[in-house]
């Protein structure tokens, strides 16, 4: 087997993966299709282009994004290193001068003696050698078709129609009740009941709320996706349409208050993670602006103080069913020499893509060196994110951004949120140090002190 590794896609994940491989002393070819072929969202030919915002999220290490930055900094991530170097003032966020950031990354990689940068569209997954797939949410059509063939039709998505996800402890448990329709099986849903007045006020707000702009390249997919209508579209179709759809009240009563009448409408939330810290609003895929989603969805009884970890979206996004297809090392279960990272595996956001790229690159190098691929402690934000995308329920799998809801709970619960997040941070960084000590004798992991 040749020891040259292929990385396909020079975005956030691919740039990080290629760098980690080269730092481990292994030659790597990084294939990037731009500028030979471009994506509908990219504008330049540089590596690691930031397609929209120039922000990597909150910087404080007791915030989810900030903890991920801190972990990646410790692991000598080139993406976070260059982001720090080219940061611009942005309040508490890590934002960068995007043009210099991407240009410098391109030059740094192109000048590395072990990295060959190939401007070429790859149309099929290489069958030989070790390969890391990092082609992102806008993977080119030919490669997406090959990926679909390799994984199986049902394990590839091309459109993300996701409902908002809410932190469980922010849901008012005096109003929301746990039950399944007609009490079938275990009580698996949190139900937010509405009377007629509350329902009509909610519907009116939903109909009047401002929608996000649909990009030109997304219009076609949006039409194609008629089968999965946004909640605001259902609301507009008629006064009671939602009551015959996702807000159907039948078979749902609050056992705590048997004297109460059946609700007029019910919003259901389904458990998203194993620990029950995150809840997904069933049937609430939406195209509303994020600020509008918060305002309108907090009108639902029980969700007045809802804390959202992911807002609803409806946009083009190529991603695979990672819980079905990948190990926590980011290797495909049915081909261990093929790895994947970035938005393609269902992590969401720039920093999360860099984190996956770090792990996939590190493990690709380890494979070539004859070392066991590694997994990260799930108490780390990086580890928790990878653990989530590789072990979530395959049936309802949707992309996930970094957030504290996916972190394993503490043995003793701390009520104050800020304090709790600080303890999560200390535990994550402590476990990272221990993990580094355990694998220190192995050459691949490069760290900064
Ligand atoms: C319109 C849009 C706006 C977004 N806005 C934000 C935002 O503001 N903040 C945020 O955090 N995230 C945003 N995202 C999500 C964003 O895409 C990811 O956070 C991040 O870019 C994912 O990194 P990646 O490496 O997985 O993919 P990308 O950064 O997209 O990199 C994939 C690379 O692969 C290349 N490629 C594709 N197919 C092939 C092929 N067959 N052969 C060779 N090369 C190929 C592409 O040209 C691209 O350079 C947005 C996504 C989209 C589509």
Coordinates of C-alpha atoms and ligand atoms in Angstrom, one line a residue:
X1 CA 0.0 0.0 0.0
X2 CA 1.3 3.5 -0.9
X3 CA 1.9 5.6 2.1
X4 CA 0.6 8.8 0.4
X5 CA -2.7 9.8 1.7
X6 CA -5.5 11.5 -0.3
X7 CA -7.6 14.2 1.2
X8 CA -10.5 15.2 -1.0
X9 CA -11.8 18.8 -0.5
X10 CA -9.7 21.7 0.7
X11 CA -12.3 23.4 3.0
X12 CA -12.0 23.8 6.8
X13 CA -11.9 20.0 7.5
X14 CA -9.7 19.1 4.6
X15 CA -7.1 21.8 5.3
X16 CA -6.8 20.7 8.9
X17 CA -6.7 17.0 8.0
X18 CA -3.9 17.5 5.3
X19 CA -1.9 19.6 7.7
X20 CA -2.1 17.0 10.6
X21 CA -1.0 14.3 8.1
X22 CA 1.9 16.3 6.9
X23 CA 2.9 17.2 10.5
X24 CA 3.0 13.5 11.2
X25 CA 5.6 13.1 8.4
X26 CA 3.3 11.4 5.9
X27 CA 3.0 12.7 2.3
X28 CA -0.4 13.9 1.4
X29 CA -2.2 15.0 -1.8
X30 CA -5.0 17.5 -1.1
X31 CA -7.5 17.7 -4.0
X32 CA -9.5 20.9 -4.3
X33 CA -11.8 21.4 -7.3
X34 CA -11.8 25.2 -7.2
X35 CA -11.1 27.1 -9.3
X36 CA -11.4 24.5 -12.1
X37 CA -14.9 23.9 -10.9
X38 CA -16.7 26.1 -8.4
X39 CA -19.4 25.6 -5.8
X40 CA -22.5 27.8 -5.7
X41 CA -21.4 29.3 -2.4
X42 CA -17.6 29.7 -2.7
X43 CA -16.2 32.8 -4.2
X44 CA -12.4 32.3 -4.3
X45 CA -9.8 29.7 -5.1
X46 CA -8.3 29.7 -1.6
X47 CA -8.3 26.8 0.8
X48 CA -10.6 27.0 3.9
X49 CA -12.8 29.7 2.5
X50 CA -15.3 31.0 5.0
X51 CA -18.5 30.9 2.8
X52 CA -20.6 33.2 4.9
X53 CA -19.9 34.7 8.4
X54 CA -16.2 35.4 9.3
X55 CA -16.8 34.3 12.9
X56 CA -15.8 31.1 14.6
X57 CA -18.2 31.7 17.5
X58 CA -17.8 32.8 21.1
X59 CA -14.2 32.8 22.4
X60 CA -14.7 32.3 26.1
X61 CA -13.6 28.7 27.1
X62 CA -16.8 28.2 29.1
X63 CA -18.9 28.6 25.9
X64 CA -19.3 25.6 23.6
X65 CA -17.5 27.2 20.6
X66 CA -14.8 28.6 22.8
X67 CA -14.1 25.3 24.5
X68 CA -13.7 23.7 21.0
X69 CA -11.2 26.5 20.1
X70 CA -9.3 25.9 23.3
X71 CA -9.1 22.1 22.7
X72 CA -8.0 22.6 19.1
X73 CA -5.4 25.2 20.1
X74 CA -3.9 22.6 22.5
X75 CA -3.8 20.1 19.6
X76 CA -2.0 22.5 17.4
X77 CA -4.8 23.0 14.9
X78 CA -3.7 25.1 11.9
X79 CA -7.2 26.5 11.4
X80 CA -7.4 27.9 14.9
X81 CA -3.8 28.9 14.9
X82 CA -4.3 31.0 11.7
X83 CA -7.6 32.3 13.1
X84 CA -5.8 33.6 16.2
X85 CA -3.1 35.2 14.0
X86 CA -5.6 37.0 11.8
X87 CA -8.3 37.8 14.4
X88 CA -10.3 41.0 14.1
X89 CA -12.2 42.7 16.9
X90 CA -15.6 41.1 17.3
X91 CA -16.8 41.5 20.9
X92 CA -16.5 38.1 22.6
X93 CA -16.2 36.2 19.3
X94 CA -13.2 34.8 17.4
X95 CA -13.6 36.5 14.0
X96 CA -11.0 36.8 11.3
X97 CA -9.9 38.8 8.3
X98 CA -11.3 36.1 5.9
X99 CA -9.2 37.0 2.8
X100 CA -5.8 36.9 4.6
X101 CA -6.8 33.9 6.7
X102 CA -7.6 31.7 3.7
X103 CA -4.7 33.1 1.5
X104 CA -2.2 32.3 4.2
X105 CA -3.5 28.9 4.8
X106 CA -3.3 28.2 1.1
X107 CA 0.3 29.4 0.9
X108 CA 1.3 27.5 4.1
X109 CA 0.0 24.2 2.8
X110 CA 1.2 24.7 -0.8
X111 CA 4.7 25.4 0.5
X112 CA 4.8 22.3 2.8
X113 CA 7.3 19.8 1.3
X114 CA 5.0 16.9 2.1
X115 CA 1.8 18.4 0.8
X116 CA 0.9 18.3 -2.9
X117 CA -2.1 20.6 -3.7
X118 CA -4.0 19.3 -6.8
X119 CA -6.7 21.6 -8.3
X120 CA -9.0 18.9 -9.6
X121 CA -12.5 17.6 -9.1
X122 CA -12.5 14.0 -7.8
X123 CA -15.5 12.2 -9.3
X124 CA -15.2 8.9 -7.5
X125 CA -13.9 7.7 -4.2
X126 CA -10.4 6.3 -4.7
X127 CA -10.4 2.5 -4.2
X128 CA -6.7 2.3 -3.2
X129 CA -4.8 3.7 -0.3
X130 CA -5.9 5.8 2.7
X131 CA -8.4 8.6 1.8
X132 CA -10.1 11.3 3.8
X133 CA -13.3 12.7 2.4
X134 CA -14.0 16.3 3.3
X135 CA -16.0 17.7 0.4
X136 CA -18.5 19.5 2.6
X137 CA -22.2 20.5 2.3
X138 CA -21.8 21.3 -1.4
X139 CA -20.0 18.2 -2.5
X140 CA -19.8 18.1 -6.4
X141 CA -22.6 16.1 -8.1
X142 CA -20.4 13.4 -9.5
X143 CA -18.7 12.6 -6.2
X144 CA -22.0 12.8 -4.3
X145 CA -23.5 10.2 -6.7
X146 CA -20.5 7.9 -6.2
X147 CA -20.8 8.4 -2.4
X148 CA -24.5 7.5 -2.6
X149 CA -23.6 4.3 -4.4
X150 CA -20.9 3.4 -1.9
X151 CA -23.0 4.1 1.2
X152 CA -26.4 3.1 -0.1
X153 CA -29.2 5.4 -1.3
X154 CA -30.9 5.9 2.0
X155 CA -27.7 6.9 3.9
X156 CA -27.0 10.1 2.0
X157 CA -29.0 13.4 2.4
X158 CA -28.8 16.3 0.0
X159 CA -31.2 18.7 1.8
X160 CA -31.2 19.6 5.5
X161 CA -34.8 20.1 6.7
X162 CA -34.1 20.2 10.5
X163 CA -36.3 21.3 13.4
X164 CA -34.9 23.4 16.3
X165 CA -33.2 21.5 19.2
X166 CA -33.8 22.8 22.7
X167 CA -32.0 22.2 26.0
X168 CA -34.2 20.0 28.2
X169 CA -33.7 21.9 31.4
X170 CA -34.9 25.1 29.8
X171 CA -38.4 23.5 29.1
X172 CA -41.0 24.3 31.7
X173 CA -41.8 20.9 33.3
X174 CA -44.8 22.3 35.0
X175 CA -46.5 22.7 31.6
X176 CA -44.8 20.2 29.3
X177 CA -45.7 16.6 30.1
X178 CA -44.1 13.3 29.2
X179 CA -46.4 10.9 27.2
X180 CA -46.7 9.0 24.0
X181 CA -49.8 9.1 21.8
X182 CA -52.5 6.8 23.2
X183 CA -49.9 5.8 25.9
X184 CA -48.3 3.4 23.4
X185 CA -44.9 2.1 24.5
X186 CA -42.9 4.2 26.9
X187 CA -43.7 7.8 27.5
X188 CA -41.2 9.1 24.9
X189 CA -42.3 12.7 24.0
X190 CA -42.4 15.9 25.9
X191 CA -45.8 17.5 25.0
X192 CA -46.5 21.2 25.1
X193 CA -50.3 21.7 25.3
X194 CA -52.2 24.7 23.9
X195 CA -55.7 25.9 24.3
X196 CA -57.6 27.4 21.4
X197 CA -56.6 31.0 22.2
X198 CA -52.9 30.2 22.6
X199 CA -53.0 28.2 19.4
X200 CA -54.5 31.0 17.3
X201 CA -52.1 33.6 18.7
X202 CA -49.2 31.2 17.9
X203 CA -50.5 30.6 14.4
X204 CA -50.9 34.3 13.7
X205 CA -47.3 35.0 14.9
X206 CA -46.0 32.2 12.7
X207 CA -47.8 33.5 9.6
X208 CA -46.5 37.0 10.1
X209 CA -42.9 36.0 11.0
X210 CA -40.0 37.0 8.7
X211 CA -38.5 34.3 6.5
X212 CA -34.9 33.8 5.7
X213 CA -33.7 34.5 2.2
X214 CA -33.5 31.3 0.0
X215 CA -30.3 31.3 -2.0
X216 CA -30.7 30.9 -5.8
X217 CA -29.0 27.5 -5.8
X218 CA -31.4 26.3 -3.1
X219 CA -34.7 27.2 -4.8
X220 CA -34.8 24.0 -6.9
X221 CA -34.2 21.8 -3.9
X222 CA -36.7 23.7 -1.8
X223 CA -39.4 23.0 -4.4
X224 CA -38.3 19.4 -4.7
X225 CA -38.8 19.1 -0.9
X226 CA -42.6 19.7 -1.0
X227 CA -43.0 16.4 1.0
X228 CA -41.5 18.1 4.1
X229 CA -43.2 21.5 4.4
X230 CA -41.9 24.2 6.7
X231 CA -44.2 24.8 9.7
X232 CA -44.9 28.4 8.6
X233 CA -46.2 27.1 5.3
X234 CA -48.5 24.7 7.0
X235 CA -49.8 27.5 9.2
X236 CA -50.6 29.6 6.2
X237 CA -52.5 26.8 4.5
X238 CA -55.4 27.1 6.9
X239 CA -56.5 27.8 10.5
X240 CA -56.5 24.1 11.5
X241 CA -54.0 22.6 9.1
X242 CA -51.3 22.3 11.9
X243 CA -53.8 20.6 14.1
X244 CA -54.2 17.8 11.6
X245 CA -50.4 17.6 11.1
X246 CA -47.5 18.0 13.6
X247 CA -49.7 19.7 16.3
X248 CA -52.3 17.0 16.3
X249 CA -53.7 16.7 19.9
X250 CA -55.3 13.2 19.7
X251 CA -54.3 10.5 22.2
X252 CA -52.5 13.0 24.4
X253 CA -53.6 13.9 27.8
X254 CA -51.7 15.1 30.9
X255 CA -52.0 12.3 33.5
X256 CA -50.9 14.8 36.1
X257 CA -54.2 16.7 35.6
X258 CA -56.9 14.2 34.5
X259 CA -59.6 16.8 35.1
X260 CA -58.3 19.1 32.3
X261 CA -59.9 19.1 28.9
X262 CA -58.1 17.6 25.9
X263 CA -55.7 20.2 24.6
X264 CA -56.7 22.1 21.3
X265 CA -53.2 21.5 19.9
X266 CA -50.0 19.9 21.1
X267 CA -46.3 20.6 20.2
X268 CA -44.3 17.4 20.6
X269 CA -40.6 17.2 21.4
X270 CA -38.6 14.1 20.8
X271 CA -35.4 13.2 22.8
X272 CA -32.4 13.8 20.7
X273 CA -29.5 12.4 22.8
X274 CA -29.0 9.4 25.0
X275 CA -28.9 11.4 28.2
X276 CA -32.1 13.3 27.4
X277 CA -30.5 16.7 27.6
X278 CA -31.6 17.8 24.1
X279 CA -35.1 17.8 22.6
X280 CA -36.1 18.2 19.0
X281 CA -39.4 20.0 18.0
X282 CA -41.2 17.4 15.9
X283 CA -42.3 18.6 12.5
X284 CA -40.9 22.1 13.0
X285 CA -38.6 22.3 10.0
X286 CA -38.6 26.0 9.1
X287 CA -37.3 28.7 6.9
X288 CA -37.9 31.5 9.4
X289 CA -35.0 33.8 10.4
X290 CA -33.3 32.6 13.5
X291 CA -34.3 35.6 15.7
X292 CA -37.9 35.1 14.5
X293 CA -37.8 31.4 15.4
X294 CA -36.8 32.2 19.0
X295 CA -39.5 34.9 19.3
X296 CA -42.3 32.8 17.9
X297 CA -41.5 29.4 19.3
X298 CA -41.2 30.8 22.8
X299 CA -44.9 31.6 22.5
X300 CA -45.5 27.9 22.9
X301 CA -46.6 27.1 26.4
X302 CA -43.7 25.4 28.2
X303 CA -41.1 26.9 25.9
X304 CA -41.2 30.5 27.2
X305 CA -37.5 30.3 28.3
X306 CA -36.4 27.7 25.7
X307 CA -32.6 27.7 25.1
X308 CA -31.9 26.6 21.5
X309 CA -28.8 24.7 20.6
X310 CA -29.7 24.5 16.9
X311 CA -32.2 26.5 15.0
X312 CA -34.4 25.0 12.3
X313 CA -33.0 25.2 8.8
X314 CA -34.0 24.2 5.3
X315 CA -31.1 24.3 3.0
X316 CA -28.9 22.4 0.7
X317 CA -26.5 20.2 2.6
X318 CA -24.9 16.9 1.6
X319 CA -24.3 14.7 4.6
X320 CA -24.1 11.0 5.3
X321 CA -25.8 9.0 8.0
X322 CA -22.8 8.9 10.2
X323 CA -24.4 6.8 13.1
X324 CA -24.9 4.1 10.5
X325 CA -21.7 4.4 8.6
X326 CA -18.8 5.7 10.7
X327 CA -16.9 4.6 13.8
X328 CA -15.9 7.2 16.4
X329 CA -12.4 7.2 14.8
X330 CA -14.2 8.7 11.7
X331 CA -13.3 5.6 9.7
X332 CA -16.1 4.0 7.5
X333 CA -17.3 0.8 9.2
X334 CA -17.1 -1.1 5.9
X335 CA -13.8 0.3 4.7
X336 CA -11.3 1.3 7.4
X337 CA -8.9 3.0 5.0
X338 CA -11.7 5.5 4.1
X339 CA -12.3 8.3 6.6
X340 CA -14.5 11.4 6.5
X341 CA -14.9 14.7 8.3
X342 CA -16.6 18.1 8.2
X343 CA -20.1 19.1 7.3
X344 CA -20.3 15.9 5.2
X345 CA -20.4 13.8 8.4
X346 CA -23.0 16.0 10.1
X347 CA -21.0 18.3 12.3
X348 CA -22.1 21.9 11.9
X349 CA -19.9 25.0 11.6
X350 CA -16.4 26.0 10.8
X351 CA -14.7 25.0 14.1
X352 CA -16.5 21.7 14.2
X353 CA -15.3 21.0 10.7
X354 CA -11.7 21.7 11.8
X355 CA -12.1 19.4 14.8
X356 CA -13.3 16.5 12.6
X357 CA -10.5 17.3 10.2
X358 CA -8.0 17.1 13.0
X359 CA -9.2 13.6 14.1
X360 CA -9.6 12.2 10.6
X361 CA -6.2 13.5 9.6
X362 CA -4.5 12.2 12.7
X363 CA -6.1 8.7 12.3
X364 CA -5.3 8.5 8.6
X365 CA -1.6 9.2 9.5
X366 CA -1.8 6.6 12.2
X367 CA -3.2 4.0 9.8
X368 CA -0.2 4.5 7.5
X369 CA 2.2 4.3 10.4
X370 CA 0.7 1.1 11.6
X371 CA -0.7 2.6 14.8
X372 CA -4.2 2.1 16.2
X373 CA -6.6 4.9 15.3
X374 CA -7.7 7.0 18.3
X375 CA -11.0 8.2 19.7
X376 CA -11.2 11.3 21.9
X377 CA -12.7 11.5 25.5
X378 CA -16.4 12.2 25.2
X379 CA -16.1 14.8 28.0
X380 CA -14.2 17.0 25.5
X381 CA -16.3 19.1 23.1
X382 CA -14.5 17.5 20.2
X383 CA -15.1 14.0 21.6
X384 CA -18.7 14.7 22.5
X385 CA -19.5 16.0 19.0
X386 CA -17.9 13.0 17.3
X387 CA -19.5 10.6 19.7
X388 CA -22.9 12.2 19.0
X389 CA -22.7 12.0 15.2
X390 CA -21.5 8.4 15.3
X391 CA -24.0 7.1 17.9
X392 CA -27.2 9.2 17.5
X393 CA -30.4 7.5 16.3
X394 CA -29.8 6.8 12.6
X395 CA -33.5 7.2 11.9
X396 CA -33.7 10.9 12.9
X397 CA -30.1 11.9 12.3
X398 CA -29.6 15.6 11.6
X399 CA -26.4 17.7 11.7
X400 CA -25.3 19.0 15.1
X401 CA -23.2 22.1 16.2
X402 CA -21.0 22.1 19.3
X403 CA -23.1 22.6 22.5
X404 CA -23.1 21.6 26.1
X405 CA -26.2 19.5 25.7
X406 CA -24.1 16.7 24.2
X407 CA -21.6 16.6 27.0
X408 CA -22.0 13.8 29.5
X409 CA -23.6 15.2 32.7
X410 CA -21.6 15.7 35.9
X411 CA -22.0 13.2 38.7
X412 CA -23.3 15.9 40.9
X413 CA -25.5 18.4 39.1
X414 CA -24.7 22.1 39.4
X415 CA -27.7 24.3 39.0
X416 CA -26.0 27.5 38.0
X417 CA -25.4 27.2 34.2
X418 CA -22.2 29.4 34.0
X419 CA -20.7 27.5 36.9
X420 CA -21.6 24.2 35.4
X421 CA -20.1 25.1 32.0
X422 CA -16.9 26.1 33.8
X423 CA -16.7 22.7 35.4
X424 CA -17.4 21.0 32.0
X425 CA -14.5 23.1 30.6
X426 CA -12.1 22.1 33.4
X427 CA -13.0 18.4 33.1
X428 CA -12.6 18.5 29.3
X429 CA -9.2 20.1 29.4
X430 CA -8.1 17.9 32.3
X431 CA -9.1 14.8 30.3
X432 CA -7.4 16.1 27.2
X433 CA -4.1 16.4 29.1
X434 CA -4.5 12.9 30.5
X435 CA -5.3 11.6 27.0
X436 CA -2.2 13.3 25.6
X437 CA -0.1 11.7 28.3
X438 CA -1.5 8.3 27.5
X439 CA -0.6 8.5 23.8
X440 CA 2.5 10.7 24.2
X441 CA 5.0 8.0 23.2
X442 CA 3.3 7.7 19.8
X443 CA 4.6 10.1 17.2
X444 CA 1.5 11.4 15.6
X445 CA -0.1 13.9 17.9
X446 CA 1.7 17.3 17.7
X447 CA 0.9 19.5 20.7
X448 CA 1.8 23.0 21.9
X449 CA 2.7 23.4 25.5
Ligands
LIG1 C1 -24.4 28.9 2.0 C2 -23.7 28.4 3.3 C3 -23.5 29.3 4.3 C4 -22.8 28.8 5.5 N1 -22.6 29.7 6.5 C5 -21.9 29.3 7.6 C6 -21.5 30.3 8.7 O1 -21.8 31.4 8.6 N2 -20.8 29.8 9.7 C7 -20.5 28.5 9.9 O2 -19.8 28.1 10.9 N3 -20.8 27.6 8.9 C8 -21.5 28.0 7.8 N4 -21.8 27.1 6.8 C9 -21.5 25.7 7.0 C10 -20.1 25.5 6.4 O3 -20.2 25.0 5.2 C11 -19.3 24.7 7.3 O4 -19.3 25.2 8.6 C12 -17.8 24.5 6.8 O5 -17.5 25.2 5.7 C13 -17.7 23.1 6.6 O6 -16.4 22.8 6.3 P1 -16.1 21.6 5.3 O7 -14.6 21.5 5.3 O8 -16.9 20.4 5.7 O9 -16.7 22.0 3.9 P2 -16.2 23.2 3.0 O10 -15.6 24.3 3.8 O11 -17.4 23.6 2.1 O12 -15.1 22.5 2.1 C14 -15.4 21.5 1.1 C15 -14.4 21.7 0.0 O13 -14.5 20.6 -0.9 C16 -14.4 21.1 -2.2 N5 -15.0 20.0 -3.1 C17 -16.4 19.7 -3.2 N6 -16.5 18.6 -4.0 C18 -15.3 18.3 -4.4 C19 -14.8 17.3 -5.3 N7 -15.6 16.4 -5.9 N8 -13.4 17.3 -5.6 C20 -12.6 18.2 -5.0 N9 -13.0 19.1 -4.2 C21 -14.3 19.2 -3.9 C22 -15.2 22.4 -2.2 O14 -14.8 23.2 -3.3 C23 -14.7 23.0 -0.8 O15 -13.6 23.8 -0.9 C24 -22.5 27.5 5.7 C25 -22.7 26.6 4.6 C26 -23.3 27.0 3.4 C27 -23.6 26.1 2.3

